PDB file of C-alpha atoms in Angstrom:
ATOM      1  CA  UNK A   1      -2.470   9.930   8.471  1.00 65.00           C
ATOM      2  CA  UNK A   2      -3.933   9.877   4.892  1.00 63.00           C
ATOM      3  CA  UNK A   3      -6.467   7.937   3.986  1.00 91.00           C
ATOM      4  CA  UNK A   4      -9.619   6.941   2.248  1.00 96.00           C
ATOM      5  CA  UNK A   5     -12.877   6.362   3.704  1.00 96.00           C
ATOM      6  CA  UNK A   6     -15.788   4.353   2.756  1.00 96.00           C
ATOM      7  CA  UNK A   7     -18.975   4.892   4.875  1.00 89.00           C
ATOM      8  CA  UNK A   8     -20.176   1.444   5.632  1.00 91.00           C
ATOM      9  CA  UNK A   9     -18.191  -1.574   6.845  1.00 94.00           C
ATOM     10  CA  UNK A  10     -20.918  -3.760   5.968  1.00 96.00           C
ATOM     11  CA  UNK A  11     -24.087  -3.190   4.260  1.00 97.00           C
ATOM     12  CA  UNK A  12     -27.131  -6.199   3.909  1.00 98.00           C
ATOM     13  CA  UNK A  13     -29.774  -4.723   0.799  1.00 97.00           C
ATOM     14  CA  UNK A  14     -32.608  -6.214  -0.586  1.00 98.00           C
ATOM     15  CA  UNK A  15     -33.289  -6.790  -4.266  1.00 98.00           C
ATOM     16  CA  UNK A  16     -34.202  -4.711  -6.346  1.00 97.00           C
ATOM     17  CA  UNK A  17     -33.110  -1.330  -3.632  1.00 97.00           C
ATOM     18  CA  UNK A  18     -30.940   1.142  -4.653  1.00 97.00           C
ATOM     19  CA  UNK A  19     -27.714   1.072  -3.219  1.00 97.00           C
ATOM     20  CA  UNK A  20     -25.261   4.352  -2.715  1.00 97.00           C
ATOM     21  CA  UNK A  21     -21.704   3.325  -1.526  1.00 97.00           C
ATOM     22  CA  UNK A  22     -19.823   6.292  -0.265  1.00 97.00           C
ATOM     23  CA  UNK A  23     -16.485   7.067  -0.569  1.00 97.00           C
ATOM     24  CA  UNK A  24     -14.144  10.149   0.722  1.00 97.00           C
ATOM     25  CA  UNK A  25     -10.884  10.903   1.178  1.00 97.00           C
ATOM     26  CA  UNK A  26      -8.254  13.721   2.357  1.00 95.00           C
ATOM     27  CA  UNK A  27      -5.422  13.580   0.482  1.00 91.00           C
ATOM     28  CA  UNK A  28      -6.669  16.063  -2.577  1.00 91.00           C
ATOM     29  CA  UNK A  29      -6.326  13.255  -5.086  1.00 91.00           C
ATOM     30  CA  UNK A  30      -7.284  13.867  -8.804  1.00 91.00           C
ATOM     31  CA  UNK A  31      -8.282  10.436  -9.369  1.00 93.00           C
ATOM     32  CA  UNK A  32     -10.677   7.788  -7.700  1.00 95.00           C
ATOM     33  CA  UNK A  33     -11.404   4.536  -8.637  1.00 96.00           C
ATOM     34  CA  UNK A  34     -14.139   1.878  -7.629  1.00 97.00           C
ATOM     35  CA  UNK A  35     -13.326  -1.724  -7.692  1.00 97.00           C
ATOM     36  CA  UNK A  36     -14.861  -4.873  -6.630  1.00 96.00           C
ATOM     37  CA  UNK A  37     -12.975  -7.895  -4.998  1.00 96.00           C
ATOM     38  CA  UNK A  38     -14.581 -11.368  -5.491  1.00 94.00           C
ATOM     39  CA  UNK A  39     -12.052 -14.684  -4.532  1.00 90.00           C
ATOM     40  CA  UNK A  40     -10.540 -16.156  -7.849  1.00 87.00           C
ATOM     41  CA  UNK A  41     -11.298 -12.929  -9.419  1.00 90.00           C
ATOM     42  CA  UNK A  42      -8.836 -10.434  -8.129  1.00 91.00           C
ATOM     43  CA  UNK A  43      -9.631  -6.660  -8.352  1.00 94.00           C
ATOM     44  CA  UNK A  44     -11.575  -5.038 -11.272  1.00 94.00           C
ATOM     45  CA  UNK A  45     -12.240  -1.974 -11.963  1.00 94.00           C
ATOM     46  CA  UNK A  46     -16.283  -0.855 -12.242  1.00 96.00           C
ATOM     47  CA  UNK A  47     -15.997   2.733 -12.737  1.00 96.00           C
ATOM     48  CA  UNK A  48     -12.858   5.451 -12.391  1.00 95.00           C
ATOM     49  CA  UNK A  49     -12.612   9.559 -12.234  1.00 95.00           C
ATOM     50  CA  UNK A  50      -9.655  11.448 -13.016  1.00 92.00           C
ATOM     51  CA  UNK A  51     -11.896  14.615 -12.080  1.00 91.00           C
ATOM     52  CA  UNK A  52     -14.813  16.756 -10.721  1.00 92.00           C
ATOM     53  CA  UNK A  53     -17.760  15.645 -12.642  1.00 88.00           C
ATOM     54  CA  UNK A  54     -16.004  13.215 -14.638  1.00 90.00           C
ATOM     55  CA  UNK A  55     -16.292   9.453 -14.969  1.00 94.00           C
ATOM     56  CA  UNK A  56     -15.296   6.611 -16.830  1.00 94.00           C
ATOM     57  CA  UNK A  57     -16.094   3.166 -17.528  1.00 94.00           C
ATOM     58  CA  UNK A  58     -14.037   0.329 -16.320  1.00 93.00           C
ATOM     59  CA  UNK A  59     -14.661  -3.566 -16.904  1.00 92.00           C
ATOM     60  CA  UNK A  60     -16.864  -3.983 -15.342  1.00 95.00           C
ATOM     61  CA  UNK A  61     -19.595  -1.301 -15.152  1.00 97.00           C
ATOM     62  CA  UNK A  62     -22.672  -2.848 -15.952  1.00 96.00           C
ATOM     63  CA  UNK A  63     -25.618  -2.284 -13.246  1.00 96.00           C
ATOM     64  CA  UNK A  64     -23.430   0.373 -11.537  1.00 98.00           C
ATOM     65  CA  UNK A  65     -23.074   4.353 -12.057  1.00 97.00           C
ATOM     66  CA  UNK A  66     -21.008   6.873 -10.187  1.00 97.00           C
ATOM     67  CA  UNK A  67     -21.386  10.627  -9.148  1.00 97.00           C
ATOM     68  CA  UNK A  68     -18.267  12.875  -8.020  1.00 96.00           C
ATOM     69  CA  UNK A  69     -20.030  15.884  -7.242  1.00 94.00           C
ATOM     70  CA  UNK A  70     -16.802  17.075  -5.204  1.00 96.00           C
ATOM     71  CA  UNK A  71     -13.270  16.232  -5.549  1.00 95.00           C
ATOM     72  CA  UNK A  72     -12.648  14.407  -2.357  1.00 96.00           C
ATOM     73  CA  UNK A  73     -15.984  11.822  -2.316  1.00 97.00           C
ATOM     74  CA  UNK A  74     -16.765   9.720  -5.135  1.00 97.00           C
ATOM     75  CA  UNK A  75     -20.338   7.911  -4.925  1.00 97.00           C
ATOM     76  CA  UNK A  76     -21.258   4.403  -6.363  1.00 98.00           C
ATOM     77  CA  UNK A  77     -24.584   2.967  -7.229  1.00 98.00           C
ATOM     78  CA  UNK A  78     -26.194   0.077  -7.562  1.00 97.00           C
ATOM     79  CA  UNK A  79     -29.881   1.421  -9.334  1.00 95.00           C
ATOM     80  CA  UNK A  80     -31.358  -2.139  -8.530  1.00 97.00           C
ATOM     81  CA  UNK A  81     -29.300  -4.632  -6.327  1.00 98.00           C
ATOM     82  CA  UNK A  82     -29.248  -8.269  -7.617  1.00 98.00           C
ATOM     83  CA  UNK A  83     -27.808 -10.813  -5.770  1.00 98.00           C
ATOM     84  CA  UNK A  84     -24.652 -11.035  -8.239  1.00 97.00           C
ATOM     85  CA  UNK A  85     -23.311  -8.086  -7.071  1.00 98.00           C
ATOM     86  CA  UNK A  86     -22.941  -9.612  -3.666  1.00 98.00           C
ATOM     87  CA  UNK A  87     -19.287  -8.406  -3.181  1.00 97.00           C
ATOM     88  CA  UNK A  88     -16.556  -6.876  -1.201  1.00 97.00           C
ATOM     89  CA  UNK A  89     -16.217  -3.184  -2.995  1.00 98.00           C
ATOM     90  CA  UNK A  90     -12.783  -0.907  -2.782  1.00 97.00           C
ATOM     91  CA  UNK A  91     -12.876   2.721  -3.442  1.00 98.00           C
ATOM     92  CA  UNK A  92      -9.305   3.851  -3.885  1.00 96.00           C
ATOM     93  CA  UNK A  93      -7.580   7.026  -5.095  1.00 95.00           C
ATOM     94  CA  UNK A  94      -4.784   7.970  -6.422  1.00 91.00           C
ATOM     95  CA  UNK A  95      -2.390  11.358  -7.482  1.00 85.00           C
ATOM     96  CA  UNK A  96      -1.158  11.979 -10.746  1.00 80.00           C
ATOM     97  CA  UNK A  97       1.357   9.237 -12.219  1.00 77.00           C
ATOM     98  CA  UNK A  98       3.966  11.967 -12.355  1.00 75.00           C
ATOM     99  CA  UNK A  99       3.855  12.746  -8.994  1.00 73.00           C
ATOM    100  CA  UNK A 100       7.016  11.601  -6.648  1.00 70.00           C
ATOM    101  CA  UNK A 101       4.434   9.843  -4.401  1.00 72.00           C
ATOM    102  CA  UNK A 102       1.986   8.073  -6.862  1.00 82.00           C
ATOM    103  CA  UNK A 103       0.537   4.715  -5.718  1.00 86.00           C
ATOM    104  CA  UNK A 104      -3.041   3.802  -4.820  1.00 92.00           C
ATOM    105  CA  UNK A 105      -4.648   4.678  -1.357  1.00 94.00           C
ATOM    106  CA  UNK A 106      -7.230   2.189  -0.857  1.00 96.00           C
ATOM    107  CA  UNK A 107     -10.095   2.352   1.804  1.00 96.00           C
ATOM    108  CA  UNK A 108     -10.485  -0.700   3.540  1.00 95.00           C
ATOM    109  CA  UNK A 109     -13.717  -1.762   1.902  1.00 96.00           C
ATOM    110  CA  UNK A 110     -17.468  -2.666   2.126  1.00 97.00           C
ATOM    111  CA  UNK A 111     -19.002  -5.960   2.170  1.00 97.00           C
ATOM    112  CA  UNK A 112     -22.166  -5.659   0.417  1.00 98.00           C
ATOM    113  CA  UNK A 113     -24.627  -8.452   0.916  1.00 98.00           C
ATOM    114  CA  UNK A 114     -28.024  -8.248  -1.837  1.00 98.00           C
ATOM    115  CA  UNK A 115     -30.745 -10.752  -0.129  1.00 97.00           C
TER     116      UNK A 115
ATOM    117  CA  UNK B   1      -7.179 -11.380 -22.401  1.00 56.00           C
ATOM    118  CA  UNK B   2      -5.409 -11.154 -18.842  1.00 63.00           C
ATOM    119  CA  UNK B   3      -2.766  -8.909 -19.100  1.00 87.00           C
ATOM    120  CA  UNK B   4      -0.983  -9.526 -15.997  1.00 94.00           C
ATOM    121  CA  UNK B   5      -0.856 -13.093 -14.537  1.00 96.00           C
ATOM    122  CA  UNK B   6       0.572 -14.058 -11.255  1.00 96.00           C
ATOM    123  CA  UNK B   7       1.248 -17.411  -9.760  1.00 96.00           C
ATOM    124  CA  UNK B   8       0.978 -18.686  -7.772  1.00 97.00           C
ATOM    125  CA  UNK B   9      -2.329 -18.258  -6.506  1.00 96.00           C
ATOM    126  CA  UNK B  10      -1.488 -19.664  -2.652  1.00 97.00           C
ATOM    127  CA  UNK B  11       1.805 -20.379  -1.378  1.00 98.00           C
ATOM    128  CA  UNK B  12       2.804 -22.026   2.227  1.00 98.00           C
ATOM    129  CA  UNK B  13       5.793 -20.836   3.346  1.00 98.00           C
ATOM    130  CA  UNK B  14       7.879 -22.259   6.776  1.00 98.00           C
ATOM    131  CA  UNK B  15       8.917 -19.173   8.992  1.00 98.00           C
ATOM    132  CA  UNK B  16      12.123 -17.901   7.649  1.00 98.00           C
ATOM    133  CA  UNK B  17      11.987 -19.064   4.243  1.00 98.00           C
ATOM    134  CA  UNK B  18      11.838 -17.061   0.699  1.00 98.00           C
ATOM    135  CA  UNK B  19       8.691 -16.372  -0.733  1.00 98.00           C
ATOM    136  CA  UNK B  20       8.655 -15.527  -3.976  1.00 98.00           C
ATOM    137  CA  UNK B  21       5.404 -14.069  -5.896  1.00 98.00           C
ATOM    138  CA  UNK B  22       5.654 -14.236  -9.784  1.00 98.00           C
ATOM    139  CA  UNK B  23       4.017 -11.619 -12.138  1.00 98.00           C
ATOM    140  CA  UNK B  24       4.200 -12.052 -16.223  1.00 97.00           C
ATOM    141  CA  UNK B  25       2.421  -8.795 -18.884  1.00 95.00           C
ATOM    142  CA  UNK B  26       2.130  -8.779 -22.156  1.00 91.00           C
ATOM    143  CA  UNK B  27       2.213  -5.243 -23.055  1.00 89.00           C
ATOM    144  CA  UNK B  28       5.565  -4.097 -23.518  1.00 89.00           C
ATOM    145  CA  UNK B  29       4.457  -0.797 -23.147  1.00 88.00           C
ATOM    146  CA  UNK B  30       3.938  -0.938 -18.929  1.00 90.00           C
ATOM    147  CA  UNK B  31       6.436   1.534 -17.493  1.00 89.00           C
ATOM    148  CA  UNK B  32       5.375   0.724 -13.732  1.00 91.00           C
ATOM    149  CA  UNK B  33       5.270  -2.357 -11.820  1.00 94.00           C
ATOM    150  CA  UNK B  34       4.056  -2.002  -8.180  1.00 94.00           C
ATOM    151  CA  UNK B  35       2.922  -4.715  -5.378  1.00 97.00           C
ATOM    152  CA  UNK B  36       0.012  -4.418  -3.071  1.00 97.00           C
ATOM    153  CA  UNK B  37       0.058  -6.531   0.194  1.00 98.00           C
ATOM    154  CA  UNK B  38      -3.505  -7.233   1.553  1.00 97.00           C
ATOM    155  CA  UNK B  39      -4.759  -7.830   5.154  1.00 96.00           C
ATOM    156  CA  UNK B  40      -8.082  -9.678   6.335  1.00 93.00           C
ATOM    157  CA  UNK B  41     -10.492  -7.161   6.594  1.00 90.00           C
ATOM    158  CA  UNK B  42      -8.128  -4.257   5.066  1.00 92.00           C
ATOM    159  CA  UNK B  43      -7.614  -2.721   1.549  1.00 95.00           C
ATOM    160  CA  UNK B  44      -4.361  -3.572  -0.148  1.00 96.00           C
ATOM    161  CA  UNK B  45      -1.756  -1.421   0.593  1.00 95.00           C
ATOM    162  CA  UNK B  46       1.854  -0.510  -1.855  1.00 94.00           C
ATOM    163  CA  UNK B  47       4.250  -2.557  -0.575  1.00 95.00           C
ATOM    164  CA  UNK B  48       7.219  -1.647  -3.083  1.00 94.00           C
ATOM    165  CA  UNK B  49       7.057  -0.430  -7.001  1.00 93.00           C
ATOM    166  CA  UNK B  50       9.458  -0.497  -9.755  1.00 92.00           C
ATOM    167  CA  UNK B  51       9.801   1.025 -12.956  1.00 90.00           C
ATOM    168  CA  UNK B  52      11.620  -0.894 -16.029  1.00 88.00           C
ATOM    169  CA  UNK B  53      15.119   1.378 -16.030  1.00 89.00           C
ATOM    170  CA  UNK B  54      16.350  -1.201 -12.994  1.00 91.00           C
ATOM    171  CA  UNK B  55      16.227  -4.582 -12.727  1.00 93.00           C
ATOM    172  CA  UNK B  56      16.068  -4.580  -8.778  1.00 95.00           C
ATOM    173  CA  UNK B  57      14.902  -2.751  -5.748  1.00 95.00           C
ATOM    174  CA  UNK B  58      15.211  -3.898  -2.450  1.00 96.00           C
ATOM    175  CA  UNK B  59      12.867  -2.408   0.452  1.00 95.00           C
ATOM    176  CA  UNK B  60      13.871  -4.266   3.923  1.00 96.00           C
ATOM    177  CA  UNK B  61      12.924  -7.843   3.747  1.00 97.00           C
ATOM    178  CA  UNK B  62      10.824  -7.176  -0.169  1.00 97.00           C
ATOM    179  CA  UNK B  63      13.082  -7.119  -3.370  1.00 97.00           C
ATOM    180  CA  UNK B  64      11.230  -6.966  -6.340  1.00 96.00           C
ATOM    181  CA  UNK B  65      13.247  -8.409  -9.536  1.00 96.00           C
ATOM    182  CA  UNK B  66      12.017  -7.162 -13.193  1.00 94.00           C
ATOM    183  CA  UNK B  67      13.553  -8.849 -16.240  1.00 94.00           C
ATOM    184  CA  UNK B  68      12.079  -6.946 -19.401  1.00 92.00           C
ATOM    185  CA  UNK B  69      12.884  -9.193 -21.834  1.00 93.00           C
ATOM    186  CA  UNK B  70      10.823 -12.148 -20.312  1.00 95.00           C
ATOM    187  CA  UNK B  71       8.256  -9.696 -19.524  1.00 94.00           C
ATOM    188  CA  UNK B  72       8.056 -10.685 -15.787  1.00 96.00           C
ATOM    189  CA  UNK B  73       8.835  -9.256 -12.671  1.00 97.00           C
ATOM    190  CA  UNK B  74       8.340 -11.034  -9.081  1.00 98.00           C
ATOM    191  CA  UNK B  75       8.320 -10.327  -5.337  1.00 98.00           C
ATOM    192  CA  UNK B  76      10.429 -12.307  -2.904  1.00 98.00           C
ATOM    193  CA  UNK B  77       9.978 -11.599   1.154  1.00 98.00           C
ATOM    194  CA  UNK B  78      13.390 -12.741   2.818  1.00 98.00           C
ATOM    195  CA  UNK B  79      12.863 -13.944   5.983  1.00 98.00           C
ATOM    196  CA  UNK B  80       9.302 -14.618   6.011  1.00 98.00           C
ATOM    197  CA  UNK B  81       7.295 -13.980   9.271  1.00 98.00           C
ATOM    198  CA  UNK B  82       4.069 -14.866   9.742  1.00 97.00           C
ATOM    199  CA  UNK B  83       3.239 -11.363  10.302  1.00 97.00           C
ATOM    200  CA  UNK B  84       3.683 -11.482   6.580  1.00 98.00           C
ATOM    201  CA  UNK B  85       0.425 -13.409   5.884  1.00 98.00           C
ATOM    202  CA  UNK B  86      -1.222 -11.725   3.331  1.00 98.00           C
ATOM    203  CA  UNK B  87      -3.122 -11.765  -0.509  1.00 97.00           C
ATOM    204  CA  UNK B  88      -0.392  -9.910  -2.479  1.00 98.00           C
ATOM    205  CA  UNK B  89      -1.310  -8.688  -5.681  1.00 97.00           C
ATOM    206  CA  UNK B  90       0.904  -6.996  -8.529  1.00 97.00           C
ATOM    207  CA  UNK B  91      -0.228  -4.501 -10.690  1.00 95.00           C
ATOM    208  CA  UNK B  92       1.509  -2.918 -14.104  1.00 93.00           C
ATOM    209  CA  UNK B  93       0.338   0.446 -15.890  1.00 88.00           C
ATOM    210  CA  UNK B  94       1.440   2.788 -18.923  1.00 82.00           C
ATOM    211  CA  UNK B  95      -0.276   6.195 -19.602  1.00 77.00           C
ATOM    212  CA  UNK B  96      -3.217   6.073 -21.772  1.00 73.00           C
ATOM    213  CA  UNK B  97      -4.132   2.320 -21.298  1.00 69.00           C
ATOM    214  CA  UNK B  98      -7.589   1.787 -19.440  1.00 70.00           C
ATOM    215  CA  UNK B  99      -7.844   5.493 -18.976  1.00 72.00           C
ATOM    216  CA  UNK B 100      -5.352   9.038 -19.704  1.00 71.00           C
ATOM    217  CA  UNK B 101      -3.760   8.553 -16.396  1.00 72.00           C
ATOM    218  CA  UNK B 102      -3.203   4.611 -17.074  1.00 77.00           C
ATOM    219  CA  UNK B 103      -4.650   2.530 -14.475  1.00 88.00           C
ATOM    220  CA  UNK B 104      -3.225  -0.143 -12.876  1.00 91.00           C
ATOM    221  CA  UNK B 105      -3.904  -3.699 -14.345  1.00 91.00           C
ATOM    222  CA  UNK B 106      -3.679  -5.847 -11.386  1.00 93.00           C
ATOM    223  CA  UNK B 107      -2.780  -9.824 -11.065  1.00 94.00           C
ATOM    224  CA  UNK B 108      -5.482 -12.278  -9.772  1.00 94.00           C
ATOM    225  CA  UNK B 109      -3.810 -12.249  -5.988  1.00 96.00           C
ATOM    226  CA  UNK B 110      -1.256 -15.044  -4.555  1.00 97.00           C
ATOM    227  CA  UNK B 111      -2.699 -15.751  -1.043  1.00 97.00           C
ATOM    228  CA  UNK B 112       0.652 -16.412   1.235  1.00 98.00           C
ATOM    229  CA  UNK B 113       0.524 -18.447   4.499  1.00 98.00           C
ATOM    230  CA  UNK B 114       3.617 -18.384   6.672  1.00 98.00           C
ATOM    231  CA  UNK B 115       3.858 -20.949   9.231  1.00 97.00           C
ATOM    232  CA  UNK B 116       5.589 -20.417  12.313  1.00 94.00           C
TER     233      UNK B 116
END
């Protein structure tokens, strides 16, 4: 069974730490995508790589960076927690658009708590 | 500037009744239209997708219905169970909007409550 993988289920962090959400998955995907879920809000999009090394901005991707030092595991950061990033966080990845199976494969989440 | 809204954003549904999910875009340009069903505790999942050459697809119980020239497309779940309790959320892309590879713009999320 495919899927994507994110390391914690639920994380509590302190102000001001530094915060590394991992993210891996086994289905040789080109892209991966981080998003964060808030209620009201819907889904958006803090950071996105279509490749190895490669990264992109999405809305939302102030306070945040990324590292994909390997195609399968994609890495986000918070480089000093504040308590407004309290939030459920999605990785999810994806094939190619052209491919027969495209569609997003989404992990099932952290909930990240900044005290 | 949203460019896909859904509505509603909760919807109570009686067991065996229609539920039907509406999605409205703006860009003319989106060439897919999937849906994402959500569990507590889960990451959403593709339910069903459809691309603007058809007006209708049809997976078991989940049709989605796309009319271009209103620019809206919507999910209805025949037969609802409350198995189908869920945050649904639709999504539209086109390649080369929000990135090369055209990521999905997703709705705000209708939360749907069937009761048995």
């Amino acid at each position: 069974d495919v899927k994507v993988t994110q390391s914690s289920r639920y994380l509590v962090k302190r102000t001001g730490e530094k915060v590394f959400l991992e993210c891996v998955q086994d289905m040789d995907h080109e892209n991966m995508f981080w998003y964060r879920q808030d209620p009201g809000l819907g889904l958006r999009l803090i950071y996105f790589s279509y490749d190895v090394k490669m990264k992109e901005k999405g809305d939302i991707p102030e306070g945040y960076s990324v590292s994909r030092e390997k195609k399968e595991r994609f890495s986000l950061i918070l480089e000093s927690a504040s308590t407004n990033q309290t939030s459920m966080y999605l990785c999810a990845s994806s094939s190619d658009r052209d491919s027969s199976n495209y569609g997003y494969t989404f992990g099932s989440g952290t909930r990240l708590t900044v005290v | 500037q949203q460019q896909v809204k859904q509505s509603p954003q909760s919807l109570i549904v009686q067991k065996g009744g229609i539920s039907i999910i509406n999605c409205a875009y703006e860009n003319t340009a989106f060439d897919y239209f999937p849906w994402y069903q959500q569990f507590p505790g889960k990451g959403p999942a593709l339910l069903i997708a459809i691309r603007p050459d058809v007006s209708e697809k049809k997976e078991g119980r989940f049709t989605i219905s796309f009319n271009k020239s209103a620019k809206q497309f919507s999910l209805h779940i025949m037969d609802s169970q409350p198995g189908d309790s869920a945050t649904y959320f639709c999504a539209a892309s086109i390649e080369g909007y929000g990135g090369s590879q055209g990521n999905l713009i997703f709705g705000k999320g209708t939360k749907l409550s069937v009761k048995p």
